[in-house]
PDB file of C-alpha atoms and ligand atoms in Angstrom:
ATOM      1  CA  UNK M   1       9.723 -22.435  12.321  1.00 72.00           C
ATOM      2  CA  UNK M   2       9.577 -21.540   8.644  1.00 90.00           C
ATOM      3  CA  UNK M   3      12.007 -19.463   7.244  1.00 96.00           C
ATOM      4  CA  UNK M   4       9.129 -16.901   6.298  1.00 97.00           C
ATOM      5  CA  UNK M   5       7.849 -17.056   9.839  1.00 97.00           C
ATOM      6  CA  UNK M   6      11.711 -16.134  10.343  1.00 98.00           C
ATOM      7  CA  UNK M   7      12.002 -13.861   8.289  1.00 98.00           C
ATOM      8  CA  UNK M   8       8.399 -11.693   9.548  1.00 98.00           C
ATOM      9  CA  UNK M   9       9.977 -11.819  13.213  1.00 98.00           C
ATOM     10  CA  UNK M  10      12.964  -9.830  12.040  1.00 98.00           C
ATOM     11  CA  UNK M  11      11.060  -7.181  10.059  1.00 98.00           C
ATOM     12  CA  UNK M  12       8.773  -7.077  13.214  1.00 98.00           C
ATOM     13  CA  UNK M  13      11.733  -6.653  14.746  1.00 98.00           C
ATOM     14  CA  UNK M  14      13.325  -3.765  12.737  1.00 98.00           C
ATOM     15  CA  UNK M  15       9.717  -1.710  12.527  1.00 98.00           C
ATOM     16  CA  UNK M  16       9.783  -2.159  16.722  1.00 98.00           C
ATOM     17  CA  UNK M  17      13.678  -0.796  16.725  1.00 98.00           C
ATOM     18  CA  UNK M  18      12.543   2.217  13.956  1.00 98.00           C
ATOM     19  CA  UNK M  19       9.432   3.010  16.185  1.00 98.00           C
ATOM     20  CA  UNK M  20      11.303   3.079  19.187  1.00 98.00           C
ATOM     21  CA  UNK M  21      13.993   5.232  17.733  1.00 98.00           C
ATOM     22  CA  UNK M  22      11.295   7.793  16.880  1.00 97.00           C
ATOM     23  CA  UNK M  23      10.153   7.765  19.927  1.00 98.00           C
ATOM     24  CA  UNK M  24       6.155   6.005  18.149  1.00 98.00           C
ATOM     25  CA  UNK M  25       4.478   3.009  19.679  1.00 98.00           C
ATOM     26  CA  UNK M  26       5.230  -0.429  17.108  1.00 97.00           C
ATOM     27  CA  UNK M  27       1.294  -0.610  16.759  1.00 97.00           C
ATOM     28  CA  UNK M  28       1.123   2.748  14.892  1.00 98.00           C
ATOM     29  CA  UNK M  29       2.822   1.267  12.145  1.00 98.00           C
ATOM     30  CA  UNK M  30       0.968  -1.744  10.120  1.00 98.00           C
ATOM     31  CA  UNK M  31       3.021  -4.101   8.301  1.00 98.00           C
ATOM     32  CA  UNK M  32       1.836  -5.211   4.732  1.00 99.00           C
ATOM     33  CA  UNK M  33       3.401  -8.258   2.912  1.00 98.00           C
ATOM     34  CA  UNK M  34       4.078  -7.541  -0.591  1.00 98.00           C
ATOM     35  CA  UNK M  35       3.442 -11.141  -2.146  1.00 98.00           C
ATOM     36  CA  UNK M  36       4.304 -10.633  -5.833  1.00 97.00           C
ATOM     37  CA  UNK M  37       5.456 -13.225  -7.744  1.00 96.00           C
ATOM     38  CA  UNK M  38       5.329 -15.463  -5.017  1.00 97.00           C
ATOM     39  CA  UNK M  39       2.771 -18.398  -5.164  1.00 97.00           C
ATOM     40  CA  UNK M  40      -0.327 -19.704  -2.491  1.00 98.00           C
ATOM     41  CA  UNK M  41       2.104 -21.651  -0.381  1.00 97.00           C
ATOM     42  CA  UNK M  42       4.801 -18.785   0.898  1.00 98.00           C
ATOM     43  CA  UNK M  43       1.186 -16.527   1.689  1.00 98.00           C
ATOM     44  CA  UNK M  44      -0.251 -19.481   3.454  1.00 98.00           C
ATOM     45  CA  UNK M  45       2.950 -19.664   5.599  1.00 98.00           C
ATOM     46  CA  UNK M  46       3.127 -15.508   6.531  1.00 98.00           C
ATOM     47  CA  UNK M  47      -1.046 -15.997   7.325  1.00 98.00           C
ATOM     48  CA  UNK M  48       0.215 -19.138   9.577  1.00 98.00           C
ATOM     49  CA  UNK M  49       3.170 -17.019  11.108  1.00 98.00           C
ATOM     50  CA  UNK M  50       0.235 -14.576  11.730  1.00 98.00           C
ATOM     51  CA  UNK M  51      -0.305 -12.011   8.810  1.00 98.00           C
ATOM     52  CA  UNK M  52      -2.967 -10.948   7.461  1.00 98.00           C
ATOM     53  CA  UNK M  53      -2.612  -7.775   4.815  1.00 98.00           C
ATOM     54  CA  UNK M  54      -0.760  -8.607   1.371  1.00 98.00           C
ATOM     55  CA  UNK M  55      -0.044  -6.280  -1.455  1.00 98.00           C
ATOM     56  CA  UNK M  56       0.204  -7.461  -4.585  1.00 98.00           C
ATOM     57  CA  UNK M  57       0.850  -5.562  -7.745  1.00 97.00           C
ATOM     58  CA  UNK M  58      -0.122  -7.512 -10.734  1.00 97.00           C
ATOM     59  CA  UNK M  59      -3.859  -7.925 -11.119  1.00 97.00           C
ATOM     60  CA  UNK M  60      -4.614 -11.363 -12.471  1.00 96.00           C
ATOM     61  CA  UNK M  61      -2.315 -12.684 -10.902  1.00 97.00           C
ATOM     62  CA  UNK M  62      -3.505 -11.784  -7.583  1.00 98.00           C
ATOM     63  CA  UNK M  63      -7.205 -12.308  -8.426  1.00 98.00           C
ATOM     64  CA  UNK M  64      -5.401 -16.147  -9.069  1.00 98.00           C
ATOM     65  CA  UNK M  65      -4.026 -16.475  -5.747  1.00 98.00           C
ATOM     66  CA  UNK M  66      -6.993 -14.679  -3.522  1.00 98.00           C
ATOM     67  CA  UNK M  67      -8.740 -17.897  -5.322  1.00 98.00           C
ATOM     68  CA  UNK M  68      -6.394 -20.949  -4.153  1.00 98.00           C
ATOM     69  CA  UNK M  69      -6.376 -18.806  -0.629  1.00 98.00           C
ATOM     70  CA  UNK M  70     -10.074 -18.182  -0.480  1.00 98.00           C
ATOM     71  CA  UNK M  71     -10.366 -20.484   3.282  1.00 98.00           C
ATOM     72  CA  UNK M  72      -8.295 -17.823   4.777  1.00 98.00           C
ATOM     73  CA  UNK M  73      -9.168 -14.553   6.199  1.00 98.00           C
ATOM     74  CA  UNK M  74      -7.061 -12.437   4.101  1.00 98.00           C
ATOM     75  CA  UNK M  75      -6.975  -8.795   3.401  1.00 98.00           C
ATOM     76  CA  UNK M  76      -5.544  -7.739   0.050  1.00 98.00           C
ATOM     77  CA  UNK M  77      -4.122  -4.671  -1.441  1.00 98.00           C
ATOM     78  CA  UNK M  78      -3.710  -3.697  -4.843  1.00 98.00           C
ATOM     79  CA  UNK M  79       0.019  -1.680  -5.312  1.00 98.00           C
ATOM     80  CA  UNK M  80       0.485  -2.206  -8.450  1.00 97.00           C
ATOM     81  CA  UNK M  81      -0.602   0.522 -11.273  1.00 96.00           C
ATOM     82  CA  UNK M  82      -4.378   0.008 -12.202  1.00 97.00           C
ATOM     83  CA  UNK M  83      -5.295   0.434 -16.074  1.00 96.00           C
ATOM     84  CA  UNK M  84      -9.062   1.541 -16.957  1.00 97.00           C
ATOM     85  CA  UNK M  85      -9.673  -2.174 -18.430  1.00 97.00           C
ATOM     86  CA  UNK M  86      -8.359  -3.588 -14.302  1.00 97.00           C
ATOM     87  CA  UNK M  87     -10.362  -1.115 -12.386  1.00 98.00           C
ATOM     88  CA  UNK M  88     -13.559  -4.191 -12.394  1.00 98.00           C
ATOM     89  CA  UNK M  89     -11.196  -6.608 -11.183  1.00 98.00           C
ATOM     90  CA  UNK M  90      -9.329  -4.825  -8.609  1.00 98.00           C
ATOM     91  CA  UNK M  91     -13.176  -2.980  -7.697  1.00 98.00           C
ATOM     92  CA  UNK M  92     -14.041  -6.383  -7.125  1.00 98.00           C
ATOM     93  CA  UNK M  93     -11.522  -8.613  -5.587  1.00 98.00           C
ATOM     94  CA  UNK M  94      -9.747  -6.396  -3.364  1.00 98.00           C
ATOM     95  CA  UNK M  95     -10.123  -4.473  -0.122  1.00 98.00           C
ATOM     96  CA  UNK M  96      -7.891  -1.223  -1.141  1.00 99.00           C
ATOM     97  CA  UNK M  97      -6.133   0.339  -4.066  1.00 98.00           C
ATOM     98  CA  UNK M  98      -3.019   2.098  -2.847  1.00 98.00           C
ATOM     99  CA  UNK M  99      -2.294   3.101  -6.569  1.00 98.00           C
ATOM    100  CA  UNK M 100      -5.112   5.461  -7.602  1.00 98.00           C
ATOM    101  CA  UNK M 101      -3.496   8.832  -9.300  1.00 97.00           C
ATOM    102  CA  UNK M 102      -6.297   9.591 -11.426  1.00 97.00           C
ATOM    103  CA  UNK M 103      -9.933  10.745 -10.995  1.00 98.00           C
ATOM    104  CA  UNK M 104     -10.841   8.467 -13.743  1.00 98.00           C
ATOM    105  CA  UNK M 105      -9.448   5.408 -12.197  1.00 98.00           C
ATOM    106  CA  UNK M 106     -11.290   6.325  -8.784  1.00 98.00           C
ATOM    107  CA  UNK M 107     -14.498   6.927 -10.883  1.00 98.00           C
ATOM    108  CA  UNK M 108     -14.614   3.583 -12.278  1.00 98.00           C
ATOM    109  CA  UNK M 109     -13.553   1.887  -9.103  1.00 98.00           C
ATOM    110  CA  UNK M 110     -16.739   3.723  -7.596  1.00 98.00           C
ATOM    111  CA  UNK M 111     -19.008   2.461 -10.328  1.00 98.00           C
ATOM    112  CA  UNK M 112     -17.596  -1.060 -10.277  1.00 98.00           C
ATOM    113  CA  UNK M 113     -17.116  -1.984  -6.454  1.00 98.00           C
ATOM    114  CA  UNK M 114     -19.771  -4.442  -5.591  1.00 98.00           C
ATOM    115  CA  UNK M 115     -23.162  -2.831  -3.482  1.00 97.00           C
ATOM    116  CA  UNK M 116     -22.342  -6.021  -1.457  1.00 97.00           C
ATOM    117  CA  UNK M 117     -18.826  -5.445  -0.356  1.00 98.00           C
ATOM    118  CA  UNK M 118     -17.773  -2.667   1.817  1.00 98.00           C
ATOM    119  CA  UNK M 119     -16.591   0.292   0.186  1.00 98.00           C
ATOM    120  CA  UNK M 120     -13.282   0.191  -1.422  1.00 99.00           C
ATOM    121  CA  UNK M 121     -10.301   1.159   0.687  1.00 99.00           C
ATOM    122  CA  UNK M 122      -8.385   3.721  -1.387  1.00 98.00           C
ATOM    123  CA  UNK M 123      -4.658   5.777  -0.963  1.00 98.00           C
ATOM    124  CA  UNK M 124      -3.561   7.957  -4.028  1.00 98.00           C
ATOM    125  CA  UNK M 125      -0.248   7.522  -5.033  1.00 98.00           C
ATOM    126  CA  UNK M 126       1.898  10.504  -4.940  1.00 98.00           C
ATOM    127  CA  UNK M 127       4.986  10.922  -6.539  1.00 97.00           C
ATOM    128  CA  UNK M 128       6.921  12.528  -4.580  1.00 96.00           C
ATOM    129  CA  UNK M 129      10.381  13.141  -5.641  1.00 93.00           C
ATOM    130  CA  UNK M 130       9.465  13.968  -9.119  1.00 88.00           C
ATOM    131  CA  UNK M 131      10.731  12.035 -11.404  1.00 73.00           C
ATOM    132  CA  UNK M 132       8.393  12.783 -15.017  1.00 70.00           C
ATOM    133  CA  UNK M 133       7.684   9.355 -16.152  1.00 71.00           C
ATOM    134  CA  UNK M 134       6.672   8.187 -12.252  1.00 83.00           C
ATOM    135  CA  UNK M 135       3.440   7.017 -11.695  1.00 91.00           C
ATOM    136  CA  UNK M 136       1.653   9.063  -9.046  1.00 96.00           C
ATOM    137  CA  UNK M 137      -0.336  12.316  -9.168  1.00 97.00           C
ATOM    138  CA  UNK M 138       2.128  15.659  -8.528  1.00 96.00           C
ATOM    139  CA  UNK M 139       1.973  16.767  -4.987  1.00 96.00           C
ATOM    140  CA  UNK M 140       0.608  20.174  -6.334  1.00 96.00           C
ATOM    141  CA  UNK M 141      -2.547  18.507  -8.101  1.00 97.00           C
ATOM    142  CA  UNK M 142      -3.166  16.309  -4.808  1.00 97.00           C
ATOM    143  CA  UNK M 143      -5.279  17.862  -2.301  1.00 98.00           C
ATOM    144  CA  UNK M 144      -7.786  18.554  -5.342  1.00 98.00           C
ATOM    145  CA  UNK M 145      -7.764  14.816  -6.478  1.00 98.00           C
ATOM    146  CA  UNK M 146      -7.602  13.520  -2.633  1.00 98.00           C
ATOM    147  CA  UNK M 147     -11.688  15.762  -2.219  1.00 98.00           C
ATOM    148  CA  UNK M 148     -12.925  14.332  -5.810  1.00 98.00           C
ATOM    149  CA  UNK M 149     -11.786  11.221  -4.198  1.00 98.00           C
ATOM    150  CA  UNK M 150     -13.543  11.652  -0.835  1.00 98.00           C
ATOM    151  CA  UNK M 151     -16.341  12.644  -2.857  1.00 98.00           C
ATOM    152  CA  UNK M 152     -17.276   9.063  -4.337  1.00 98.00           C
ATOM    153  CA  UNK M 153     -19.602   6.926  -2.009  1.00 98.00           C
ATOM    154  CA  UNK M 154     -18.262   3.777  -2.937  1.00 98.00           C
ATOM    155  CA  UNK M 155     -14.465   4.670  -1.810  1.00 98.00           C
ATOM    156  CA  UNK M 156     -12.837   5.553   1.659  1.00 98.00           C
ATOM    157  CA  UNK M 157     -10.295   7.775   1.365  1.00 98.00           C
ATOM    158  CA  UNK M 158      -7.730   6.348   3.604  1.00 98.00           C
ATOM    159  CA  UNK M 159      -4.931   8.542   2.969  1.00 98.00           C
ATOM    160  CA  UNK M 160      -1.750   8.507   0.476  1.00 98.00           C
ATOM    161  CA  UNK M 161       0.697   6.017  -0.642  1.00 98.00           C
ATOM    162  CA  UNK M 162       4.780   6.332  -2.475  1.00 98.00           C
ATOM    163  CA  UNK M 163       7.036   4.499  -4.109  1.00 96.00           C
ATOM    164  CA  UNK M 164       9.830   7.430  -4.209  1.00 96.00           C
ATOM    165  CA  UNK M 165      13.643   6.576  -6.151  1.00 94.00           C
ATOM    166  CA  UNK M 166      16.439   5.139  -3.417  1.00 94.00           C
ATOM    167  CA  UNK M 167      18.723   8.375  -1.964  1.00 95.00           C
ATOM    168  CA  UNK M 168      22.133   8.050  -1.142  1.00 95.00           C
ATOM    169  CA  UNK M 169      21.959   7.821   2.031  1.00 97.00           C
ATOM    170  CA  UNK M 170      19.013   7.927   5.423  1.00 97.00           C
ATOM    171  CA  UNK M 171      18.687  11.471   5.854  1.00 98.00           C
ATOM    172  CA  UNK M 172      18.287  12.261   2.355  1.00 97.00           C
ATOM    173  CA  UNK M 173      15.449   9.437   1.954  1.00 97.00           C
ATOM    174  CA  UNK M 174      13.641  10.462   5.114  1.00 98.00           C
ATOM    175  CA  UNK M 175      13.785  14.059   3.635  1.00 98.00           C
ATOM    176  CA  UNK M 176      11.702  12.709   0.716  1.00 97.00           C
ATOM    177  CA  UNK M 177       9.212  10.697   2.722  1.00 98.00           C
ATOM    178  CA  UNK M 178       8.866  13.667   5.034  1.00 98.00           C
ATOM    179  CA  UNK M 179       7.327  15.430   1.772  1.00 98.00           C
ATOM    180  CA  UNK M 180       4.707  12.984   1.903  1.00 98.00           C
ATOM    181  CA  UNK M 181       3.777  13.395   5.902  1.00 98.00           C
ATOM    182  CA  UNK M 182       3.932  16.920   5.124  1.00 98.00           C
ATOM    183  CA  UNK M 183       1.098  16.418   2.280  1.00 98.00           C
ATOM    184  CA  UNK M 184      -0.467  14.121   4.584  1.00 98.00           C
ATOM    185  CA  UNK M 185      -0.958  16.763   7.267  1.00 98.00           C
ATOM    186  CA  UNK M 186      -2.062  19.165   5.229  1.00 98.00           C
ATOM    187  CA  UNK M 187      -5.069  17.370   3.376  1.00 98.00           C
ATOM    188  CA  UNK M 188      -5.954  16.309   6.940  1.00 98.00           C
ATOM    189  CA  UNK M 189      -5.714  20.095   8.487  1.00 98.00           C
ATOM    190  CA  UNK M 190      -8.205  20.949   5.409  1.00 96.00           C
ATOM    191  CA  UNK M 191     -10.466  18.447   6.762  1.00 97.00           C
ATOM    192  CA  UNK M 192      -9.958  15.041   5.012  1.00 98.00           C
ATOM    193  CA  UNK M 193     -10.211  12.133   7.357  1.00 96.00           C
ATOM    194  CA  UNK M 194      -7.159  10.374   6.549  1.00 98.00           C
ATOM    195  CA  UNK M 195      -5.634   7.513   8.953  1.00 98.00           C
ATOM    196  CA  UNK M 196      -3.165   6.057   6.444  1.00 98.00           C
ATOM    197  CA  UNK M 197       0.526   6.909   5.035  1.00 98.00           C
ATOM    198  CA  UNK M 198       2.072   3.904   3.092  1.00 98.00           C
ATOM    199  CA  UNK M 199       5.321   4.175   2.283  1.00 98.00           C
ATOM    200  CA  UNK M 200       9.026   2.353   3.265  1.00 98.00           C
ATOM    201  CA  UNK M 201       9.521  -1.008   1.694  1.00 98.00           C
ATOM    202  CA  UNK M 202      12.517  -3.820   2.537  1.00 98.00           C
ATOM    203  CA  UNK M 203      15.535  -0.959   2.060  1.00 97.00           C
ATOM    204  CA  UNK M 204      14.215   2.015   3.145  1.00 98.00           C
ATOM    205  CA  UNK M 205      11.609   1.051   5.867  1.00 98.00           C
ATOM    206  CA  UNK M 206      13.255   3.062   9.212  1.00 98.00           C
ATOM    207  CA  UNK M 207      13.428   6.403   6.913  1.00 98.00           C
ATOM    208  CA  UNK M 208       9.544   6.292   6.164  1.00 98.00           C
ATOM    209  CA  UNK M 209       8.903   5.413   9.661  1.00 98.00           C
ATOM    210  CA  UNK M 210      11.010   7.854  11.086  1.00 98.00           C
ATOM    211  CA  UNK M 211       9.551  10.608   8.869  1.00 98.00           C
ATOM    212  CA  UNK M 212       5.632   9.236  10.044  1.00 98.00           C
ATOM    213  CA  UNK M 213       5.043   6.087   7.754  1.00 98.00           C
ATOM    214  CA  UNK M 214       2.018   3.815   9.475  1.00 98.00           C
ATOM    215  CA  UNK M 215       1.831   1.267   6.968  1.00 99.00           C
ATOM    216  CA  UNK M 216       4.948  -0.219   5.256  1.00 98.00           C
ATOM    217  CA  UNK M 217       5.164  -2.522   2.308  1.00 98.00           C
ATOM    218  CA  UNK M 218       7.121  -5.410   2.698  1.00 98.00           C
ATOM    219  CA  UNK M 219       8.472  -7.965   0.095  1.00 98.00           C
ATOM    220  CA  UNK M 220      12.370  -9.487   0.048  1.00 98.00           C
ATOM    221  CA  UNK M 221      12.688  -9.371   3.145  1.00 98.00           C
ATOM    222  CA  UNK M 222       9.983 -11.365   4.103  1.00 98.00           C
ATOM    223  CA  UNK M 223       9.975 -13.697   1.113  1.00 98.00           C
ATOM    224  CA  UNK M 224      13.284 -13.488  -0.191  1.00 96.00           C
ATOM    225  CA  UNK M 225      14.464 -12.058  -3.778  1.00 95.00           C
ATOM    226  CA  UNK M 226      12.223 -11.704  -6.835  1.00 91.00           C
ATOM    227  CA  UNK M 227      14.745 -13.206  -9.143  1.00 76.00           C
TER     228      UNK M 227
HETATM  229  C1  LIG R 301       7.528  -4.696  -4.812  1.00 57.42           C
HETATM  230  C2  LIG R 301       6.949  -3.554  -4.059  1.00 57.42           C
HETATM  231  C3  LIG R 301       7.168  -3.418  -2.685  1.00 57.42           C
HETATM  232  C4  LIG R 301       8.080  -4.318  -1.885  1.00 57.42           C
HETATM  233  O1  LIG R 301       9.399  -4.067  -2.219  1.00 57.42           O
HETATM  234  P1  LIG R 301      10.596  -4.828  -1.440  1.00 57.42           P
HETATM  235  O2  LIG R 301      11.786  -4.014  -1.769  1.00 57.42           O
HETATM  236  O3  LIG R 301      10.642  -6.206  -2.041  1.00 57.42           O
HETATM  237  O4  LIG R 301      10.258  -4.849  -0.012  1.00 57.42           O
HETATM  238  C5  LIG R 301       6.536  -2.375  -2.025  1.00 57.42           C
HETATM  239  N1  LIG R 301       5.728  -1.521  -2.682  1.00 57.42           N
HETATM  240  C6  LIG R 301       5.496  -1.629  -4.006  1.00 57.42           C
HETATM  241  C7  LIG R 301       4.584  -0.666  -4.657  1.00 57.42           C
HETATM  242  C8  LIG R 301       6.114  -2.634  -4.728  1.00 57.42           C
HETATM  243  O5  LIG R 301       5.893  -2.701  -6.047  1.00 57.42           O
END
């Protein structure tokens, strides 16, 4: 067994132990393998150790690597923060944007996405905890960029996606995530059909999937430290 094959068994392993202690069945929570940095070889070994989703934040160089991977069945994400001259790129290489925060962003990705691939899978970024020179929309400006969103025919809204500062300790870091499940609920009770809340990465996982996480983004502890 590789060590990467290792290393997904025990972050199976620790989203199975989180689920259970919040009392939510393991399959409720999707794992997605953040790649970056990492070349062709360590994806090809997670996608033979049985993964399929990978999130990767810099643009050309995952539009590189989706090309020496292309005989695989791979689904990728962008995480990374999208600039008005990526959006063709990531419109047309990927199969979601977790990092839209801007109607103009989503606008171009709806212009851009190919008639021939499905419509792009899309999560806007949220910051939740506040910090001023964060990337993601304010929580208060949100639910009106979440319908302009759901508005575009080439995007599916999926739901929303954060990358929130490490707290001191669990309680305070679920505290934050539970903002965004809050948010979450509430765009859904005003009738957006969202399946999708992406947040916990290799530290903080168990907090976002205690406070309702279903999709968490996974990097060192799957492929060891960036360096
Ligand atoms: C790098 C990154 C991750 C993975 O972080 P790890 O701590 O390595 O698990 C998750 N989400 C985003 C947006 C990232 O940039």
């Amino acid at each position: 067994m590789t060590v990467i094959s290792q290393q997904l068994q025990a972050v199976h392993a620790r989203i199975a132990a989180a689920c259970h202690a919040a009392g939510r069945d393991p399959a409720s929570v999707q794992l997605l393998a953040v790649s970056k940095t990492f070349g062709p070889e360590a994806v090809r070994a997670a996608h033979t150790a049985g993964q399929r989703a990978f999130g990767e934040n810099y643009i050309q160089e995952a539009v590189d690597k989706m090309a020496a991977l292309a005989d695989l069945p791979l689904q990728w994400h962008c995480i990374g923060p999208i600039q008005s001259n990526k959006t063709r790129l990531v419109a047309e290489h990927f199969a979601w944007a977790q990092t839209v925060d801007r109607l103009k962003i989503a606008q171009r990705l709806n212009e851009q996405r190919p008639a021939a691939l499905p419509p792009l899978q899309v999560c806007i970024q949220v910051n939740v905890d506040g910090g001023a020179s964060k990337s993601g929309v304010a929580p208060e400006e949100a639910p009106a960029l979440a319908r302009a969103v759901a508005a575009l025919p080439r995007l599916q809204l999926r739901g929303l996606m954060c990358i929130p500062d490490p707290q001191p300790d669990f309680l305070a870091m679920k505290a934050v995530f539970l903002r965004a499940k809050a948010l979450h609920d509430q765009l859904r009770a005003q009738g957006l059909a969202l399946d999708t809340l992406s947040m916990g990465m290799s530290g903080d996982l168990e907090a976002a999937i205690q406070a309702g996480s279903t999709m968490v983004r996974v990097g060192t502890a799957i492929f060891g430290g960036r360096g």
